[in-house]
Each structure stands twice: as C-alpha cells, then as structure tokens.
mmCIF file of C-alpha atoms in Angstrom:
data_model
loop_
_atom_site.group_PDB
_atom_site.id
_atom_site.type_symbol
_atom_site.label_atom_id
_atom_site.label_comp_id
_atom_site.label_asym_id
_atom_site.label_seq_id
_atom_site.Cartn_x
_atom_site.Cartn_y
_atom_site.Cartn_z
ATOM 1 C CA UNK A 1 -13.190 -6.613 6.106
ATOM 2 C CA UNK A 2 -9.881 -7.804 7.578
ATOM 3 C CA UNK A 3 -9.293 -11.510 7.131
ATOM 4 C CA UNK A 4 -5.523 -11.370 7.511
ATOM 5 C CA UNK A 5 -4.292 -14.051 9.897
ATOM 6 C CA UNK A 6 -3.053 -12.354 13.053
ATOM 7 C CA UNK A 7 0.384 -13.956 13.328
ATOM 8 C CA UNK A 8 1.558 -11.680 16.127
ATOM 9 C CA UNK A 9 -1.339 -12.689 18.355
ATOM 10 C CA UNK A 10 -0.776 -16.368 17.523
ATOM 11 C CA UNK A 11 2.872 -16.060 18.609
ATOM 12 C CA UNK A 12 1.794 -14.357 21.827
ATOM 13 C CA UNK A 13 -0.711 -17.136 22.490
ATOM 14 C CA UNK A 14 1.915 -19.829 21.930
ATOM 15 C CA UNK A 15 3.943 -18.134 24.652
ATOM 16 C CA UNK A 16 0.931 -17.796 26.970
ATOM 17 C CA UNK A 17 -0.015 -21.470 26.649
ATOM 18 C CA UNK A 18 3.634 -22.400 27.239
ATOM 19 C CA UNK A 19 3.598 -20.354 30.456
ATOM 20 C CA UNK A 20 0.512 -22.194 31.696
ATOM 21 C CA UNK A 21 1.648 -25.705 30.794
ATOM 22 C CA UNK A 22 5.456 -25.362 30.457
ATOM 23 C CA UNK A 23 7.120 -28.535 29.150
ATOM 24 C CA UNK A 24 3.803 -30.391 28.685
ATOM 25 C CA UNK A 25 2.186 -27.955 26.234
ATOM 26 C CA UNK A 26 0.830 -29.217 22.911
ATOM 27 C CA UNK A 27 1.603 -26.589 20.255
ATOM 28 C CA UNK A 28 -1.173 -26.479 17.665
ATOM 29 C CA UNK A 29 -2.744 -24.218 15.044
ATOM 30 C CA UNK A 30 -1.847 -23.759 11.372
ATOM 31 C CA UNK A 31 -0.278 -26.976 10.091
ATOM 32 C CA UNK A 32 3.306 -26.325 9.024
ATOM 33 C CA UNK A 33 3.345 -22.723 10.224
ATOM 34 C CA UNK A 34 6.953 -21.575 10.172
ATOM 35 C CA UNK A 35 7.992 -23.872 7.326
ATOM 36 C CA UNK A 36 7.274 -21.425 4.499
ATOM 37 C CA UNK A 37 3.861 -23.018 4.277
ATOM 38 C CA UNK A 38 1.448 -20.209 3.400
ATOM 39 C CA UNK A 39 -1.346 -22.243 1.855
ATOM 40 C CA UNK A 40 -3.737 -21.694 4.782
ATOM 41 C CA UNK A 41 -3.040 -17.959 4.708
ATOM 42 C CA UNK A 42 -3.895 -17.706 1.002
ATOM 43 C CA UNK A 43 -6.856 -20.096 0.956
ATOM 44 C CA UNK A 44 -10.250 -18.823 -0.185
ATOM 45 C CA UNK A 45 -11.816 -21.124 2.414
ATOM 46 C CA UNK A 46 -9.983 -21.397 5.729
ATOM 47 C CA UNK A 47 -11.007 -24.459 7.744
ATOM 48 C CA UNK A 48 -10.400 -24.720 11.480
ATOM 49 C CA UNK A 49 -10.932 -28.040 13.248
ATOM 50 C CA UNK A 50 -11.327 -27.910 17.032
ATOM 51 C CA UNK A 51 -10.613 -31.259 18.689
ATOM 52 C CA UNK A 52 -10.349 -32.438 22.291
ATOM 53 C CA UNK A 53 -6.734 -33.293 23.134
ATOM 54 C CA UNK A 54 -3.591 -34.811 21.714
ATOM 55 C CA UNK A 55 -2.815 -38.446 22.419
ATOM 56 C CA UNK A 56 0.491 -39.515 23.967
ATOM 57 C CA UNK A 57 1.433 -42.570 26.042
ATOM 58 C CA UNK A 58 1.370 -41.818 29.785
ATOM 59 C CA UNK A 59 5.137 -42.257 30.168
ATOM 60 C CA UNK A 60 5.886 -39.973 27.196
ATOM 61 C CA UNK A 61 3.712 -36.965 27.980
ATOM 62 C CA UNK A 62 5.834 -33.940 27.077
ATOM 63 C CA UNK A 63 5.832 -30.831 24.929
ATOM 64 C CA UNK A 64 4.761 -31.696 21.384
ATOM 65 C CA UNK A 65 4.848 -29.566 18.227
ATOM 66 C CA UNK A 66 1.545 -31.004 17.053
ATOM 67 C CA UNK A 67 1.225 -28.712 14.038
ATOM 68 C CA UNK A 68 4.709 -29.832 12.913
ATOM 69 C CA UNK A 69 3.733 -33.484 13.308
ATOM 70 C CA UNK A 70 0.756 -33.105 10.959
ATOM 71 C CA UNK A 71 2.996 -31.224 8.529
ATOM 72 C CA UNK A 72 5.389 -34.190 8.534
ATOM 73 C CA UNK A 73 2.441 -36.475 7.771
ATOM 74 C CA UNK A 74 1.477 -34.167 4.893
ATOM 75 C CA UNK A 75 5.017 -34.344 3.499
ATOM 76 C CA UNK A 76 4.883 -38.139 3.491
ATOM 77 C CA UNK A 77 7.228 -38.786 6.410
ATOM 78 C CA UNK A 78 4.891 -41.491 7.766
ATOM 79 C CA UNK A 79 3.870 -43.564 4.717
ATOM 80 C CA UNK A 80 1.010 -45.951 5.432
ATOM 81 C CA UNK A 81 1.254 -45.318 9.185
ATOM 82 C CA UNK A 82 -2.182 -46.175 10.624
ATOM 83 C CA UNK A 83 -1.971 -44.021 13.769
ATOM 84 C CA UNK A 84 -2.837 -40.701 12.133
ATOM 85 C CA UNK A 85 -5.741 -42.108 10.126
ATOM 86 C CA UNK A 86 -7.879 -42.965 13.162
ATOM 87 C CA UNK A 87 -8.775 -39.286 13.664
ATOM 88 C CA UNK A 88 -7.157 -37.421 10.824
ATOM 89 C CA UNK A 89 -8.181 -39.675 7.975
ATOM 90 C CA UNK A 90 -11.710 -38.277 8.156
ATOM 91 C CA UNK A 91 -10.374 -34.766 8.805
ATOM 92 C CA UNK A 92 -8.454 -35.106 5.536
ATOM 93 C CA UNK A 93 -11.466 -36.456 3.630
ATOM 94 C CA UNK A 94 -13.884 -33.771 4.831
ATOM 95 C CA UNK A 95 -11.364 -30.960 4.312
ATOM 96 C CA UNK A 96 -10.683 -32.194 0.784
ATOM 97 C CA UNK A 97 -14.410 -32.353 0.076
ATOM 98 C CA UNK A 98 -14.890 -28.769 1.247
ATOM 99 C CA UNK A 99 -11.887 -27.299 -0.567
ATOM 100 C CA UNK A 100 -12.431 -29.187 -3.819
ATOM 101 C CA UNK A 101 -16.236 -29.099 -3.810
ATOM 102 C CA UNK A 102 -16.766 -32.846 -3.563
ATOM 103 C CA UNK A 103 -20.260 -33.627 -2.320
ATOM 104 C CA UNK A 104 -19.985 -37.408 -2.282
ATOM 105 C CA UNK A 105 -17.698 -39.329 0.059
ATOM 106 C CA UNK A 106 -16.907 -41.876 -2.651
ATOM 107 C CA UNK A 107 -15.570 -39.111 -4.916
ATOM 108 C CA UNK A 108 -12.805 -38.285 -2.448
ATOM 109 C CA UNK A 109 -9.507 -40.176 -2.897
ATOM 110 C CA UNK A 110 -8.006 -42.370 -0.200
ATOM 111 C CA UNK A 111 -6.637 -40.397 2.735
ATOM 112 C CA UNK A 112 -3.097 -41.612 1.999
ATOM 113 C CA UNK A 113 -3.335 -39.916 -1.411
ATOM 114 C CA UNK A 114 -4.606 -36.577 -0.082
ATOM 115 C CA UNK A 115 -2.634 -36.193 3.147
ATOM 116 C CA UNK A 116 -1.021 -33.013 1.816
ATOM 117 C CA UNK A 117 -4.427 -31.385 2.456
ATOM 118 C CA UNK A 118 -3.217 -30.895 6.035
ATOM 119 C CA UNK A 119 -1.015 -28.057 4.741
ATOM 120 C CA UNK A 120 -4.210 -26.130 3.948
ATOM 121 C CA UNK A 121 -5.981 -26.284 7.325
ATOM 122 C CA UNK A 122 -5.625 -25.386 10.997
ATOM 123 C CA UNK A 123 -6.229 -27.818 13.874
ATOM 124 C CA UNK A 124 -6.364 -26.946 17.559
ATOM 125 C CA UNK A 125 -7.156 -28.868 20.726
ATOM 126 C CA UNK A 126 -9.195 -27.508 23.619
ATOM 127 C CA UNK A 127 -6.875 -29.227 26.082
ATOM 128 C CA UNK A 128 -3.324 -28.032 25.509
ATOM 129 C CA UNK A 129 -1.687 -30.969 27.253
ATOM 130 C CA UNK A 130 -1.578 -34.574 26.111
ATOM 131 C CA UNK A 131 -4.300 -37.055 26.919
ATOM 132 C CA UNK A 132 -5.075 -40.624 25.997
ATOM 133 C CA UNK A 133 -6.999 -42.422 23.276
ATOM 134 C CA UNK A 134 -10.242 -41.818 25.214
ATOM 135 C CA UNK A 135 -10.809 -38.260 26.435
ATOM 136 C CA UNK A 136 -12.618 -37.445 29.685
ATOM 137 C CA UNK A 137 -15.486 -35.054 28.771
ATOM 138 C CA UNK A 138 -15.496 -33.374 32.185
ATOM 139 C CA UNK A 139 -11.758 -32.763 31.993
ATOM 140 C CA UNK A 140 -12.021 -31.277 28.479
ATOM 141 C CA UNK A 141 -14.818 -28.982 29.690
ATOM 142 C CA UNK A 142 -12.710 -27.897 32.655
ATOM 143 C CA UNK A 143 -9.744 -27.079 30.426
ATOM 144 C CA UNK A 144 -12.037 -25.030 28.196
ATOM 145 C CA UNK A 145 -13.316 -23.028 31.164
ATOM 146 C CA UNK A 146 -9.764 -22.467 32.423
ATOM 147 C CA UNK A 147 -8.363 -21.417 29.041
ATOM 148 C CA UNK A 148 -11.409 -19.846 27.407
ATOM 149 C CA UNK A 149 -9.754 -16.422 27.267
ATOM 150 C CA UNK A 150 -6.830 -17.721 25.235
ATOM 151 C CA UNK A 151 -8.788 -20.215 23.123
ATOM 152 C CA UNK A 152 -11.287 -17.653 21.845
ATOM 153 C CA UNK A 153 -8.414 -15.321 20.985
ATOM 154 C CA UNK A 154 -6.673 -18.167 19.157
ATOM 155 C CA UNK A 155 -9.771 -18.964 17.119
ATOM 156 C CA UNK A 156 -10.274 -15.318 16.192
ATOM 157 C CA UNK A 157 -6.608 -14.806 15.280
ATOM 158 C CA UNK A 158 -6.724 -17.776 12.868
ATOM 159 C CA UNK A 159 -9.455 -15.987 10.886
ATOM 160 C CA UNK A 160 -11.280 -19.162 9.786
ATOM 161 C CA UNK A 161 -14.233 -19.223 7.392
ATOM 162 C CA UNK A 162 -15.447 -22.592 8.665
ATOM 163 C CA UNK A 163 -15.125 -23.725 12.278
ATOM 164 C CA UNK A 164 -15.811 -27.408 12.925
ATOM 165 C CA UNK A 165 -16.142 -27.871 16.678
ATOM 166 C CA UNK A 166 -15.501 -31.549 17.418
ATOM 167 C CA UNK A 167 -14.503 -31.013 21.045
ATOM 168 C CA UNK A 168 -18.025 -31.855 22.278
ATOM 169 C CA UNK A 169 -17.782 -28.789 24.522
ATOM 170 C CA UNK A 170 -21.220 -27.288 24.061
ATOM 171 C CA UNK A 171 -20.312 -24.043 25.826
ATOM 172 C CA UNK A 172 -17.605 -23.411 23.209
ATOM 173 C CA UNK A 173 -20.233 -23.587 20.471
ATOM 174 C CA UNK A 174 -22.537 -21.311 22.462
ATOM 175 C CA UNK A 175 -19.750 -18.797 23.145
ATOM 176 C CA UNK A 176 -18.921 -18.573 19.434
ATOM 177 C CA UNK A 177 -22.530 -18.463 18.260
ATOM 178 C CA UNK A 178 -23.669 -14.900 17.551
ATOM 179 C CA UNK A 179 -27.037 -15.333 15.814
ATOM 180 C CA UNK A 180 -30.336 -17.002 16.571
ATOM 181 C CA UNK A 181 -30.772 -18.821 13.279
ATOM 182 C CA UNK A 182 -29.471 -22.376 13.233
ATOM 183 C CA UNK A 183 -30.325 -25.788 11.825
ATOM 184 C CA UNK A 184 -29.607 -29.450 12.500
ATOM 185 C CA UNK A 185 -28.609 -32.026 9.913
ATOM 186 C CA UNK A 186 -27.968 -35.738 9.499
ATOM 187 C CA UNK A 187 -27.581 -38.405 8.282
ATOM 188 C CA UNK A 188 -24.896 -38.942 10.928
ATOM 189 C CA UNK A 189 -26.467 -40.223 14.129
ATOM 190 C CA UNK A 190 -27.224 -37.488 16.634
ATOM 191 C CA UNK A 191 -27.067 -34.807 13.902
ATOM 192 C CA UNK A 192 -24.805 -31.750 13.726
ATOM 193 C CA UNK A 193 -25.885 -28.205 14.520
ATOM 194 C CA UNK A 194 -24.875 -25.355 12.242
ATOM 195 C CA UNK A 195 -25.108 -21.597 12.704
ATOM 196 C CA UNK A 196 -23.299 -18.345 11.956
ATOM 197 C CA UNK A 197 -20.489 -16.937 14.065
ATOM 198 C CA UNK A 198 -19.682 -13.291 13.374
ATOM 199 C CA UNK A 199 -16.093 -12.197 13.765
ATOM 200 C CA UNK A 200 -16.999 -8.821 15.243
ATOM 201 C CA UNK A 201 -13.431 -7.586 15.081
ATOM 202 C CA UNK A 202 -13.129 -8.194 11.344
ATOM 203 C CA UNK A 203 -16.791 -7.879 10.299
ATOM 204 C CA UNK A 204 -17.211 -11.139 8.420
ATOM 205 C CA UNK A 205 -19.339 -14.236 8.901
ATOM 206 C CA UNK A 206 -17.960 -17.637 9.846
ATOM 207 C CA UNK A 207 -19.812 -20.913 9.488
ATOM 208 C CA UNK A 208 -19.895 -22.718 12.827
ATOM 209 C CA UNK A 209 -20.603 -26.457 12.930
ATOM 210 C CA UNK A 210 -21.069 -28.418 16.147
ATOM 211 C CA UNK A 211 -19.980 -31.924 15.165
ATOM 212 C CA UNK A 212 -18.966 -35.208 16.697
ATOM 213 C CA UNK A 213 -15.325 -36.186 16.992
ATOM 214 C CA UNK A 214 -13.996 -37.601 13.682
ATOM 215 C CA UNK A 215 -12.422 -40.662 15.319
ATOM 216 C CA UNK A 216 -15.425 -42.865 14.567
ATOM 217 C CA UNK A 217 -15.340 -46.286 16.122
ATOM 218 C CA UNK A 218 -17.334 -48.953 14.356
ATOM 219 C CA UNK A 219 -19.516 -48.615 11.287
ATOM 220 C CA UNK A 220 -16.678 -48.524 8.757
ATOM 221 C CA UNK A 221 -16.962 -46.473 5.583
ATOM 222 C CA UNK A 222 -20.741 -46.216 5.837
ATOM 223 C CA UNK A 223 -20.487 -44.249 9.063
ATOM 224 C CA UNK A 224 -17.617 -42.116 7.736
ATOM 225 C CA UNK A 225 -19.675 -41.343 4.646
ATOM 226 C CA UNK A 226 -22.570 -40.237 6.861
ATOM 227 C CA UNK A 227 -20.241 -37.925 8.816
ATOM 228 C CA UNK A 228 -18.885 -36.482 5.564
ATOM 229 C CA UNK A 229 -22.383 -35.970 4.140
ATOM 230 C CA UNK A 230 -23.594 -34.253 7.308
ATOM 231 C CA UNK A 231 -20.804 -31.660 7.066
ATOM 232 C CA UNK A 232 -21.630 -31.115 3.381
ATOM 233 C CA UNK A 233 -25.308 -30.635 4.293
ATOM 234 C CA UNK A 234 -24.271 -27.938 6.773
ATOM 235 C CA UNK A 235 -22.339 -26.155 4.013
ATOM 236 C CA UNK A 236 -25.341 -26.331 1.692
ATOM 237 C CA UNK A 237 -27.456 -24.719 4.439
ATOM 238 C CA UNK A 238 -24.928 -21.886 4.562
ATOM 239 C CA UNK A 239 -25.145 -21.362 0.798
ATOM 240 C CA UNK A 240 -28.943 -21.216 0.910
ATOM 241 C CA UNK A 241 -28.829 -18.938 3.946
ATOM 242 C CA UNK A 242 -26.563 -16.493 2.111
ATOM 243 C CA UNK A 243 -28.888 -16.510 -0.924
ATOM 244 C CA UNK A 244 -31.852 -15.720 1.305
ATOM 245 C CA UNK A 245 -30.087 -12.753 2.921
#
C-alpha cells in the first residue's frame, strides 16, 4: 500500500491548471503546503473537501493562492473575521469531529478556537477560477467536464482517506465510485450518499461522501448540527462495513 502524497504530480498539476487559466487560476490543495506544514502528510486520517469555486468580487478576479489564504486563517491572521466562517466554519467543525472522534456537534469547540484544524486538511474547488457567492450549477458541471482529467489526478495524488464531495457535481461522485455498495443517511435534509472509492494505483480504500455544500443558509446551529451528524453517520457506516468485510 502506497499512501505517500504524490508531491511531484501535485506540482505538475499546479502548472497545468495555471496554463489553462493563467492569471485567473485559484491555487488549491493541501492547506499551507510549502510552509513547512506537514501535518496533512503525517495524518492517520487525511480529509479532502471538494467544493465548487472560490469567491472573489467581480472587479478583483485574479490569481489567488487559496491554500495559503486558509493557512493564514489557521495561523490567526484574520481574528474574528466573519467571511471565512460562512463556508469554512462548518468545514472546521466537521474536520475536527472526524480527527478528534467527536460524535456530537455540541462537543466541538467554536470554529474560532479550532481554526488551526485547516493545517490538517486539503480543500480543492472543481472550478479553478473565481466565482461569486452563489455558484451556477451548470457552469460548475461544465468546468468539471473540461478539467476532469486533471481533477481526478489531483484527487488521487492527495491520497485522501475521506473524500467529502460538496461540489454537487454528481458525475464526480460517480466517476470516483468503484463499488456497488452504498448507503444514504440523514438527518440533514436530502440525505448524503456514502460509498467506497478504491485508489487502484495505491490499493487502499477511500470513504467517499456525496454531501451538500457546507455554506448553509438559514436554520442556524440546528441545521449545522444535522449536517455534522450526517457526516458522522457516514463514518459509522464505514466502520460497520469494514467489520463486516
């Protein structure tokens, strides 16, 4: 089994995405990669979040080192700044719950107190150029179809144990899915689908979760708790599945 992160391929992919999108590319992946931050590399559980697109004002759309931005948040460079919490507050909470085995949303500290969790995860966007606060589903799907070759290579090179697909691109989930067995869980409305995604190159299993985007509008903490619990339920399915096999 080879679970070593393929840094050479990731560097090649950075260059390939830059060729396609030049000065408008959003650079993503392992948070803080290149800053002597090796926590993701050494983690027993590697979590990869797949989102839709980065958000920049229309008149400021330009190349953005997105993974550096989240690293700066993790270091505390943006104390009490609300902008990152809209999406990444729940990313932080769920990631903390997974890595520290917290099964109840209320047992997880406030996102401001656990923002250094970003140093332990990877986050990528399907669309490698900036968008707005409300993504166009058809446009995200089109970007996936155009860049599928590079995106699948990026996912594989990151060697994740858990892939949380929040892009709402169903074909991405289907392309990564390698087995027939799957299940659906709540209590979050609409439910999340979970299955196994084999990394054929490295011969190990990855948990694949098809989830909603974590920027939840309306519903407050009750809805966030339901999202958190649904992810935890997917992980429990994986544990039972492994026991059965």
